[in-house]
Coordinates of C-alpha atoms in Angstrom, one line a residue:
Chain A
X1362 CA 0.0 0.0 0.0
X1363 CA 1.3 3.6 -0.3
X1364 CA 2.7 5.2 2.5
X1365 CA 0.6 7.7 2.6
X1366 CA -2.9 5.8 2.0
X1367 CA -1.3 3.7 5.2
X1368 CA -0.5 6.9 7.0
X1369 CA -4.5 7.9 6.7
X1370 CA -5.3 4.6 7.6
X1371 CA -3.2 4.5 10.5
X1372 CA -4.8 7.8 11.4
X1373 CA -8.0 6.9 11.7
X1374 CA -7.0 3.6 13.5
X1375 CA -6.2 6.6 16.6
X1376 CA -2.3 4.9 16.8
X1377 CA 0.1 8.2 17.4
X1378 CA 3.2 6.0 17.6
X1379 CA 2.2 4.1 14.3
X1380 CA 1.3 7.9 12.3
X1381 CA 4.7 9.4 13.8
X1382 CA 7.0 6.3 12.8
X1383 CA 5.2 6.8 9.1
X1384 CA 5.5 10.1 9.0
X1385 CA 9.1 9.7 9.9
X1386 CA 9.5 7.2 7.1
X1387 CA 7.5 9.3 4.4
X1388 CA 10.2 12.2 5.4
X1389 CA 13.1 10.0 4.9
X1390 CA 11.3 8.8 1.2
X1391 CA 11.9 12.5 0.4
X1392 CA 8.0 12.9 0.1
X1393 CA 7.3 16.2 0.4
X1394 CA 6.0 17.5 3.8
X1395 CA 3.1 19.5 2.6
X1396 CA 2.1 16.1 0.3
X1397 CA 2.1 13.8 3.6
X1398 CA 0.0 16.8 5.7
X1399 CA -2.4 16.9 2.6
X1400 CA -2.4 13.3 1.7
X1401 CA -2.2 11.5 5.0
X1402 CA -2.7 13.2 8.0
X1403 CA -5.3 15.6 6.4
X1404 CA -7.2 12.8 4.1
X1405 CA -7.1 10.3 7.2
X1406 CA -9.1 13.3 9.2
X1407 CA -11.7 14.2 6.2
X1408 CA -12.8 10.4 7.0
X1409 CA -12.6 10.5 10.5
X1410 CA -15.0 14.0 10.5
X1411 CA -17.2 12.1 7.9
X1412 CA -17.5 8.6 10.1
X1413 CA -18.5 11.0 12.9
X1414 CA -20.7 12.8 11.5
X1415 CA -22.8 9.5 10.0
X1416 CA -22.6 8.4 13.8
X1417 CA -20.2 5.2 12.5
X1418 CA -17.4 6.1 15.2
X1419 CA -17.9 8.1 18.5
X1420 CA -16.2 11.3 20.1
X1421 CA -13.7 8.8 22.0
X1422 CA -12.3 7.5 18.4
X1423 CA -11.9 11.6 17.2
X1424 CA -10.3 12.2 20.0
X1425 CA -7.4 9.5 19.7
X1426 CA -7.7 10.0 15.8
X1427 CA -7.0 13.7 16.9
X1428 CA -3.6 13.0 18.9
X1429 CA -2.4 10.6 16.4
X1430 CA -2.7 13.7 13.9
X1431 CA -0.9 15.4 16.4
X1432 CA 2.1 13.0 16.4
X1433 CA 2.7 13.6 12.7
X1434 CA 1.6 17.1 12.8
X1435 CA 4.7 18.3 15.5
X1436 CA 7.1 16.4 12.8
X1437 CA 5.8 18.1 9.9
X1438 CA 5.7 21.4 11.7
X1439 CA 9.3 22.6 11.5
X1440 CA 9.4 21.3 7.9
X1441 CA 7.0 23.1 6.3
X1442 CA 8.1 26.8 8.4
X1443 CA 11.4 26.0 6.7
X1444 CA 10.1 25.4 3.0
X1445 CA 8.3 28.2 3.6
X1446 CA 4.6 27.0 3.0
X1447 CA 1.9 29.0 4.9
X1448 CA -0.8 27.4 6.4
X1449 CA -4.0 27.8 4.1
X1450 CA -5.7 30.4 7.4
X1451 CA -5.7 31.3 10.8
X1452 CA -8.9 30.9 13.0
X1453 CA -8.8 31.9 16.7
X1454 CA -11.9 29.6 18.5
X1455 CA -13.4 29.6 22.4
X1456 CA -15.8 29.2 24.5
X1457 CA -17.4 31.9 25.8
X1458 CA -17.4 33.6 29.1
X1459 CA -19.5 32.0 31.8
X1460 CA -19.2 28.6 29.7
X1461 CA -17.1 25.8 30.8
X1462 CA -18.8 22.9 27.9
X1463 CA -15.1 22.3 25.5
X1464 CA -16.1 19.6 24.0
X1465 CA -17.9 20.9 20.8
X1466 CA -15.6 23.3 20.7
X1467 CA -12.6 21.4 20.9
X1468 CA -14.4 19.1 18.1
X1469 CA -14.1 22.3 15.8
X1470 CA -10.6 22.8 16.4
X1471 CA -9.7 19.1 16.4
X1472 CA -11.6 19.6 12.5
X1473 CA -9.8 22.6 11.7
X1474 CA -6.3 21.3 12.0
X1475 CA -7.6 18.6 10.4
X1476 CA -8.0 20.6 7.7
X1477 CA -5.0 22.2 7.7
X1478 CA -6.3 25.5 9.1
X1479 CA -3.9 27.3 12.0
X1480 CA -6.0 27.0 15.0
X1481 CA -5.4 29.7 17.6
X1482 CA -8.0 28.1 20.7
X1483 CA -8.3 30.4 23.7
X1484 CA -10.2 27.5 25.8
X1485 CA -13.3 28.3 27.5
X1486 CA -14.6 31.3 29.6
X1487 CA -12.9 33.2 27.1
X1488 CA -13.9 37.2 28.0
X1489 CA -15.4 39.0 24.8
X1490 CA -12.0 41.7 24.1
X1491 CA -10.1 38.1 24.4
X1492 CA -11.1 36.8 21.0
X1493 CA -10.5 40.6 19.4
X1494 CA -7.3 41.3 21.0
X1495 CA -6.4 37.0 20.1
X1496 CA -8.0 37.9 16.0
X1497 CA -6.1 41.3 15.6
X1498 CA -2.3 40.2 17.4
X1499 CA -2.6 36.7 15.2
X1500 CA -3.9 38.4 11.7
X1501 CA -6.9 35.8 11.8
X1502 CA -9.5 35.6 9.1
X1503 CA -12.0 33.8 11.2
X1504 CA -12.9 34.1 14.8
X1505 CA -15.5 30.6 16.1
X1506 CA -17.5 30.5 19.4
X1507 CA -19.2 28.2 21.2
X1508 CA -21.9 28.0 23.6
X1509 CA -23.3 25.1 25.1
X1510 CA -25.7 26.9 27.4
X1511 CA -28.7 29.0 26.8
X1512 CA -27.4 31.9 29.5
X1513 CA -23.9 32.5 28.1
X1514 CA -25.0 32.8 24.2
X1515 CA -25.8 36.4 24.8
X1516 CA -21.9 36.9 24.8
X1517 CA -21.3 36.1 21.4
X1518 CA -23.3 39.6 20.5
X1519 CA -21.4 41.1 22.5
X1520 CA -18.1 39.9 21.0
X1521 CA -19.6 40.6 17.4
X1522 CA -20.7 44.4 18.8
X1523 CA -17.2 44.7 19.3
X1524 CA -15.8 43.8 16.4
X1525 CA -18.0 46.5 14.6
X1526 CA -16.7 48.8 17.0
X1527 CA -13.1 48.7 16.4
X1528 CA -13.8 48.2 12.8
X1529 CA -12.8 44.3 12.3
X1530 CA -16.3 43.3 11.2
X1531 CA -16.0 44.1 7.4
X1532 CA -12.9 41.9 7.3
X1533 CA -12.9 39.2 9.5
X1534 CA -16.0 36.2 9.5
X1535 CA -17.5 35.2 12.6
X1536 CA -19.0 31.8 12.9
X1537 CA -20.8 30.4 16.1
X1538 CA -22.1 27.1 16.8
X1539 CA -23.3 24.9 20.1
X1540 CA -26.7 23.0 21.4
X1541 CA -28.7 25.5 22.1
X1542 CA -28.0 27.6 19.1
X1543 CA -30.2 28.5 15.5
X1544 CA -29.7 29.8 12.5
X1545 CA -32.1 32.4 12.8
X1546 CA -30.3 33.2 16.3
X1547 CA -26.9 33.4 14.9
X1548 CA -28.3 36.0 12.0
X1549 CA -30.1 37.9 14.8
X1550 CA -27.1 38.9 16.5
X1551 CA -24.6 39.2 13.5
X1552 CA -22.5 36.2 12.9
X1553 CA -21.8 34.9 9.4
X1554 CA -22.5 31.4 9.8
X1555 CA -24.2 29.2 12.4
X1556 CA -22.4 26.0 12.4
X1557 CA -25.0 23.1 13.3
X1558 CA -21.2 20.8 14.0
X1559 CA -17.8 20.5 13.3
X1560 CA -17.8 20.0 9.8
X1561 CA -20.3 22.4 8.9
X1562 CA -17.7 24.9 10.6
X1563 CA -14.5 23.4 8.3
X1564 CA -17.1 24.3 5.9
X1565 CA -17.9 27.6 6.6
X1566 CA -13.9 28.9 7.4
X1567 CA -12.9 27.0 3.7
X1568 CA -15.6 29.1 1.8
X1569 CA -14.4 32.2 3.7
X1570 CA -10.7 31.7 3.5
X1571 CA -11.3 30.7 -0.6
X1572 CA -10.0 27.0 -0.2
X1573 CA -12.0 23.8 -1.7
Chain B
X750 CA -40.1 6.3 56.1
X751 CA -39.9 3.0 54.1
X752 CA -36.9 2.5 52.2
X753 CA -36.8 3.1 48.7
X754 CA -36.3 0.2 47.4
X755 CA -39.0 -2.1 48.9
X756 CA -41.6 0.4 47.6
X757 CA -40.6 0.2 44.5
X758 CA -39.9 -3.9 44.7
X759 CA -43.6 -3.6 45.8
X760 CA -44.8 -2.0 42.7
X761 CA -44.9 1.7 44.1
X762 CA -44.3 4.2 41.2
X763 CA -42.0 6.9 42.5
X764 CA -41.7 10.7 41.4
X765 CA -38.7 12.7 41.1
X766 CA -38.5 16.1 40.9
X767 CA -37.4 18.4 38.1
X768 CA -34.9 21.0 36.8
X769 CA -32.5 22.4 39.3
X770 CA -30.3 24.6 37.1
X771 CA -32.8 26.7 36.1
X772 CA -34.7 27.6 39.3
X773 CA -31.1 28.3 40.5
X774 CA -31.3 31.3 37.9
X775 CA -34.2 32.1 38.4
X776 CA -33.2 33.0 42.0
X777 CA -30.5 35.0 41.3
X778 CA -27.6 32.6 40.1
X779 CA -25.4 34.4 37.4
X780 CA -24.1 33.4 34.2
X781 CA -20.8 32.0 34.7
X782 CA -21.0 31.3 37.9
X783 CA -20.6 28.0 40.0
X784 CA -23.8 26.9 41.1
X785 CA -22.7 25.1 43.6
X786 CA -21.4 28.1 45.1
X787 CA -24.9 29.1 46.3
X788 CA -24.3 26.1 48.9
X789 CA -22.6 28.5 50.8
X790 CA -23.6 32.0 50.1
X791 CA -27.3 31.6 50.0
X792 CA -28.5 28.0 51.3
X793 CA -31.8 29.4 51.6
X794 CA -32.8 29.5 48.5
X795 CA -31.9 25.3 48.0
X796 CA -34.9 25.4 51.0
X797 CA -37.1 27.2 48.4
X798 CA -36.7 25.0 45.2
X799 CA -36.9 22.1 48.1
X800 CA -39.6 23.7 48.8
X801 CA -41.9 23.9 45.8
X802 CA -40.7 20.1 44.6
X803 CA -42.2 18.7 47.6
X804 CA -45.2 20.9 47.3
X805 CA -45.4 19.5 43.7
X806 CA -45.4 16.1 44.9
X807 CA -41.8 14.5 44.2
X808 CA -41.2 11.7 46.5
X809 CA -37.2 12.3 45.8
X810 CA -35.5 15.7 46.4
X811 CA -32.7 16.1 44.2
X812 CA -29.3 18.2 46.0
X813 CA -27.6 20.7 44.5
X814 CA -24.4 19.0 44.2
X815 CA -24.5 17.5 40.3
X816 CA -21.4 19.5 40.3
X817 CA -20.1 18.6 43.7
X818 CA -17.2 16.6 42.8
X819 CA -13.4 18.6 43.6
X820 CA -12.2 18.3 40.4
X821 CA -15.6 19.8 38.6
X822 CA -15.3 22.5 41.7
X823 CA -11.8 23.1 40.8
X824 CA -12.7 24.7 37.7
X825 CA -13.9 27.7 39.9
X826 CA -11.1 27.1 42.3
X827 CA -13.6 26.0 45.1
X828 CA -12.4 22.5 45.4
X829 CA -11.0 23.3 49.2
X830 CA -14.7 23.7 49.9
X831 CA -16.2 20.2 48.6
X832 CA -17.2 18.9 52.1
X833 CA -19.2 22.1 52.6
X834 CA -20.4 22.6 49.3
X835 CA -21.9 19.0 49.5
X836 CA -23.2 18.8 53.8
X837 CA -24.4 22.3 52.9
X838 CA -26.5 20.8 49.8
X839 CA -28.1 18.0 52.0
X840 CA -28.8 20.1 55.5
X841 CA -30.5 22.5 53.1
X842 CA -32.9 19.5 51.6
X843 CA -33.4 17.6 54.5
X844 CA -34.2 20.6 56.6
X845 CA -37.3 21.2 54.4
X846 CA -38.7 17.7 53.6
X847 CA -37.6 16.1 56.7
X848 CA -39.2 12.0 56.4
X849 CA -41.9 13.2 53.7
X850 CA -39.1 12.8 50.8
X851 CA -36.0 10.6 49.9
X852 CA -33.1 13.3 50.0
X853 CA -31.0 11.9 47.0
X854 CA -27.3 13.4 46.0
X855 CA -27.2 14.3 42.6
X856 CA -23.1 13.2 41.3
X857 CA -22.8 14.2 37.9
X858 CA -19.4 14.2 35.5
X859 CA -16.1 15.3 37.0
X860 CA -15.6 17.7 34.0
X861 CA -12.9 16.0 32.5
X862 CA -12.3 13.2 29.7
X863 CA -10.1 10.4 31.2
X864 CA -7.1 9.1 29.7
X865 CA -6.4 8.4 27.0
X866 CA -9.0 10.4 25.5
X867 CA -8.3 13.4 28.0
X868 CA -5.6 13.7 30.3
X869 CA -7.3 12.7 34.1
X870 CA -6.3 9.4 35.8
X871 CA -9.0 7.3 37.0
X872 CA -7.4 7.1 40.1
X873 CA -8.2 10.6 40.6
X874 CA -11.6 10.5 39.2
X875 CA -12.6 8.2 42.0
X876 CA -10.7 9.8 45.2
X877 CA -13.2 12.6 43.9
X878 CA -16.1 11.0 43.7
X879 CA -15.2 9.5 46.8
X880 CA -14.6 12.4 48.7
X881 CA -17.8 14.4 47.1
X882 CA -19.7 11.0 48.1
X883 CA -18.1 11.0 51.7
X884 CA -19.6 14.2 52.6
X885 CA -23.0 13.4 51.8
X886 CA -23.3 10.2 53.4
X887 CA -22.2 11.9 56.5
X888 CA -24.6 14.6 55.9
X889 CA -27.7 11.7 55.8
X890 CA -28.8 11.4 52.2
X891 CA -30.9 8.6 51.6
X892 CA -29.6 7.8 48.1
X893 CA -27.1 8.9 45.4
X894 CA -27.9 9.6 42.1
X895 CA -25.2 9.3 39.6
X896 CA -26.3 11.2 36.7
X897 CA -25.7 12.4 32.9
X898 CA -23.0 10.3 32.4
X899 CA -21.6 9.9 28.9
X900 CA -18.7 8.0 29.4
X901 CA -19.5 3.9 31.3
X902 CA -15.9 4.3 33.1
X903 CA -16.7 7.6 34.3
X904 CA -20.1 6.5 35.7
X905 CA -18.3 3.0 37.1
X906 CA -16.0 5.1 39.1
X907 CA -18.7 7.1 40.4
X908 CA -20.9 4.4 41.4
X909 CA -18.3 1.8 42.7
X910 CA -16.9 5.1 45.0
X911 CA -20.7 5.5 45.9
X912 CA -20.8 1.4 46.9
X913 CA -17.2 2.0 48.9
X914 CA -18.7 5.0 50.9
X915 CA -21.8 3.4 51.9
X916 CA -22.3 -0.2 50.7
X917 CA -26.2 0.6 52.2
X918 CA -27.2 3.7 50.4
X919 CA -29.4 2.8 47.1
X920 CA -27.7 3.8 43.9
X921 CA -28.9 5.6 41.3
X922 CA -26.9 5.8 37.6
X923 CA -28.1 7.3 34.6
X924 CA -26.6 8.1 31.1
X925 CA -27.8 10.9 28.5
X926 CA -28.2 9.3 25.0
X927 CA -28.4 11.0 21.2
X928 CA -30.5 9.6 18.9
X929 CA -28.9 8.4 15.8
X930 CA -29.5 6.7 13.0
X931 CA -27.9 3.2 14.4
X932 CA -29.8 3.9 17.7
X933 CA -29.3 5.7 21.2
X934 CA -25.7 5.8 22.4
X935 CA -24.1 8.4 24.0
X936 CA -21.4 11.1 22.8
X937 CA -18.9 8.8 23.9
X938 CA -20.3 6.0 22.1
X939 CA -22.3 3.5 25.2
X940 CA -25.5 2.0 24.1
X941 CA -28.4 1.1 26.1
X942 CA -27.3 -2.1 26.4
X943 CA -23.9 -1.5 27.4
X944 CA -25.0 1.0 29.8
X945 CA -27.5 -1.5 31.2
X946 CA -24.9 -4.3 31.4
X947 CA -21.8 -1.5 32.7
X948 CA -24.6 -0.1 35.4
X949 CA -25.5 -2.8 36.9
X950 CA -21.8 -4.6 37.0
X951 CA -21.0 -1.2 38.8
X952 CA -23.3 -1.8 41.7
X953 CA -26.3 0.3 40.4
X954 CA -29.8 -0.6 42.2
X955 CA -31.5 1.5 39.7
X956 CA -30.6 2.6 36.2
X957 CA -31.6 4.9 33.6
X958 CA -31.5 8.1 31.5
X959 CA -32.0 11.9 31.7
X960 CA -31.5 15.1 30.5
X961 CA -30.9 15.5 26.6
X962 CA -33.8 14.3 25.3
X963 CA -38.2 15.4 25.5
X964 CA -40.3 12.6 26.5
X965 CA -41.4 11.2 23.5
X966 CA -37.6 9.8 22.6
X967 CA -37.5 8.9 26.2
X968 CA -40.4 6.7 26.0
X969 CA -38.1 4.5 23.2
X970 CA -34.7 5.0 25.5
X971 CA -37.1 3.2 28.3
X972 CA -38.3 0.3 26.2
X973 CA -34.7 -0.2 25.2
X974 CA -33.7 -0.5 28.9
X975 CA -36.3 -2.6 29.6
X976 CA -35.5 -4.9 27.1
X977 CA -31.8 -5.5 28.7
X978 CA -32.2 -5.1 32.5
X979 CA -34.5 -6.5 35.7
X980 CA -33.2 -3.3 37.7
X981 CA -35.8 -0.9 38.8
X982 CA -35.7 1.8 36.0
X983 CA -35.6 5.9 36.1
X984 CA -36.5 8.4 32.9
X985 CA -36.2 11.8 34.2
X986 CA -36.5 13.8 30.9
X987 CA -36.2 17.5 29.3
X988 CA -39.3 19.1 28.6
X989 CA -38.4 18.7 25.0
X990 CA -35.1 20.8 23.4
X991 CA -35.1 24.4 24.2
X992 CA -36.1 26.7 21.5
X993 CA -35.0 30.5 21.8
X994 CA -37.9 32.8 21.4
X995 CA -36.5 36.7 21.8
X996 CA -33.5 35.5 23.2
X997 CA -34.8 33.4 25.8
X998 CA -34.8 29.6 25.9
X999 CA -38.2 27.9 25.8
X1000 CA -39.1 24.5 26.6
X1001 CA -41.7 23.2 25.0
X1002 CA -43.2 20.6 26.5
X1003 CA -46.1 21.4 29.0
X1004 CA -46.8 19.9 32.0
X1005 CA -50.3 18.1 30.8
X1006 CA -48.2 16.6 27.5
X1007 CA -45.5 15.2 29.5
X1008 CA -47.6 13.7 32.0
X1009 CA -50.3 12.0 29.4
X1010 CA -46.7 10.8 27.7
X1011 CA -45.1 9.8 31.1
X1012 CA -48.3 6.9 30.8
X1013 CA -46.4 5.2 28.5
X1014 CA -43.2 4.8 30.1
X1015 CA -45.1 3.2 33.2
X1016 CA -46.7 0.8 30.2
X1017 CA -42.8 0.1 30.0
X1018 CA -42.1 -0.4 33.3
X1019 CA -40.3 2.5 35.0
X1020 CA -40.3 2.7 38.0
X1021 CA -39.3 6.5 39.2
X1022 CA -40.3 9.1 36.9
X1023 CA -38.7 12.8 37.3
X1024 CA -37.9 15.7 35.2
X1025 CA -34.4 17.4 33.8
X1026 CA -34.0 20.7 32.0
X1027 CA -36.5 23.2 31.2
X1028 CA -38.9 21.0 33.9
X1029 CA -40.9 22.7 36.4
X1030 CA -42.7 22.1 39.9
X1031 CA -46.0 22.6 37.5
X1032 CA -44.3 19.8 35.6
X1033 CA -43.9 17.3 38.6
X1034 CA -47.3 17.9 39.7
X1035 CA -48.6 16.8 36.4
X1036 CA -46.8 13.6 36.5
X1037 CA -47.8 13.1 40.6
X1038 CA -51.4 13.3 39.5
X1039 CA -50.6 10.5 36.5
X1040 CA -48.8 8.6 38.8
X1041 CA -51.3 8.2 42.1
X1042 CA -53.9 7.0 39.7
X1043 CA -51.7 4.2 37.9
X1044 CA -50.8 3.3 41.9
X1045 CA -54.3 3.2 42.5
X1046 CA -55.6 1.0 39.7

């Protein structure tokens, strides 16, 4: 089998030792390392996010799927900073303040990176000039929130009305997702997507950030 | 008062009560904060939802404790305060109901995924439950319900640490399920019939679901139990899934429809009906009404 069709495989099996020995051994075969994130780690993720999503596999699968992505990640890190290749967007995620729920949220970023994106995540009970002062310092094209209870959503407004007033609303896409949330609530207060799960929001930050 | 469990080995349909979090806010808890933390600043107001539960008709008074456990507490640095927090929780209970209600600790998830999926040792996971556990058996609870679990280890932990605490003290142990295609399993993947297998192997006395669902998928969450255990069963569901309507959360489910529908899970054979989120006292006196007649009959 190809190395890298192995390396996906491997992935989605949740091994981290098995994904950082291939990784290792697709370096050493001189592929290139933007062709194994792309090819393995990222394909082996698409699949992963899909299998969840049809309710095959289960959030503990995704989450050891997640660190064995990890283990070839932190390899290929270093590698592609040197060749120079950018990562294809930045996206700063949290939860917001008064909400301690991180799993949906750490879902998202698990996805993101999964996708290739930069993931800047500031955690949960993130305070509103958190994720602007986070968006502006790290240049980031998309800022995600979460919310898992019906008391703290009223935050996210409050982080959007503050993005209009120091004038990073025209350029930067905000897109908001958790339980309790609705499209029609996401609209009401200003965000550019509501994000029913994880993939929806790879979705979302690929259309914004122009990649397919 | 007659212990729980011969009432219910008796045929005796029990009531629970409903939805703590949200009488908590509407008394003045704040967004954010711990709501556990009104165990010590303002015990009175656990008399008052005590209060109106009983007045509804619940044979079981829930605690304020679901997130009693130190390592849930240390998330709002209040672990030094878990015996408190939790004796606080059952002197407030007991003080109102007295022998008219069972006063049962409500143990939900520690907060944290254990390893390898997260980073927490299970070893850890049960000195807190243990110690949460400790304090409310010293405080005179007259059973333990562990509740919302996702994850079967999580919820072993909690109810072998309940067992080692008090070997006595009936056991409650719950799980939330999603519907999916395949079936009801939870996030972390436990079907009904793993949970009812894992629950029981634990210790449990009684086993169930709430929270996460409205009655109606309840009612199929129940016949799946029922199918896979003898052990005395509990449904304590949502009223439905909260809708927002001007930004506030609705639930839609009224008393009268979730009592006519609670019929069906006695038809199942449940044995202690309750409510979770978005449920009211208005809501438990529906289902005590539905419930004294089917005791009757």
């Amino acid at each position: 089998m190809d190395i890298l069709q192995q390396l996906s495989e491997i992935l989605q099996k949740g091994d981290a030792d098995k994904v950082s020995e291939l990784t290792k051994n697709a370096i050493a075969n001189k592929l290139g390392p933007k062709v194994i994130l792309d090819d393995g780690l990222i394909a082996g993720m698409a699949i992963v996010g899909e299998k969840f999503k049809a309710h095959e596999i289960f959030l503990p699968d995704v989450l050891l799927a997640a660190k064995a992505m990890y283990a070839g990640m932190d390899l290929l890190k270093p590698l592609l900073i040197k060749e120079g290749i950018p990562t294809i967007g930045k996206v700063v995620i949290g939860t917001v303040q008064g909400d301690l729920h991180d799993i949906g949220k750490n879902l998202v970023g698990i996805m993101l990176k999964g996708a290739g994106f930069e993931v800047i995540d500031l955690g949960n009970d993130v305070p509103p000039e958190e994720f602007i002062e986070s968006a502006q310092r790290e240049g980031a094209q998309v800022i995600g929130m979460s919310a898992l209870l019906t008391t703290t959503m009223p935050v996210m407004k409050k982080v959007i009305d503050m993005t209009k007033e120091c004038g990073i609303y025209e350029r930067i896409k905000i897109v908001v997702g958790g339980a309790p949330l609705s499209a029609e609530y996401a609209q009401e207060i200003g965000a550019h997507a509501y994000c029913f799960d994880a993939l929806k929001a790879v979705e979302c930050v690929k259309g914004y950030i122009g990649v397919n | 008062m007659r212990a729980l469990l011969d009432r219910i080995k008796e045929h005796e349909v029990l009531v629970g009560d409903g939805a703590m979090g949200t009488m908590l806010f509407s008394k003045g808890l704040k967004t954010g904060e711990c709501p556990e933390r009104m165990n010590l600043d303002l015990p009175e107001v656990l008399e008052e939802i005590a209060k109106l539960y009983l007045e509804a008709g619940a044979d079981i008074i829930q605690t304020n404790t679901f997130g009693g456990s130190p390592l849930k507490l240390s998330q709002y640095s209040l672990d030094a305060k878990t015996e408190e927090i939790n004796v606080n929780a059952v002197s407030a209970v007991r003080k109102v109901v007295g022998e008219r209600a069972y006063v049962s600790a409500s143990c939900g998830p520690c907060g944290r995924l254990l390893k390898p999926y997260g980073d927490v040792n299970p070893e850890e996971v049960s000195a807190g439950f243990e110690r949460q556990l400790r304090a409310v058996v010293a405080a005179g609870v007259d059973m333990i319900c562990v509740e919302t679990m996702t994850d079967l280890t999580e919820a072993t932990l909690a109810i072998k640490a309940a067992k080692s605490v008090s070997p006595t003290i009936p056991v409650c142990a719950t799980m939330t399920f999603d519907p999916t295609p395949n079936g009801f399993f939870t996030i972390m993947g436990v079907s009904i019939k793993q949970a009812s297998k894992g629950l029981a192997e634990a210790g449990a006395d009684i086993i169930g679901s709430n929270c996460g669902n409205g009655i109606e998928n309840m009612i199929k969450i129940a016949v799946e139990f029922r199918k896979h255990t003898p052990l005395p069963l509990i449904i304590q569901s949502n009223a439905g899934l909260p809708e927002m309507k001007g930004g506030v959360p609705v639930y839609p489910e009224t008393p009268q429809f979730m009592a006519e529908q609670s019929r069906k899970l006695l038809d199942c054979g449940v044995n202690i009906i309750g409510g979770c989120c978005g449920t009211t006292p208005a809501h438990i006196a529906a289902i005590r009404k539905m419930v004294d007649k089917f005791n009757k009959s």
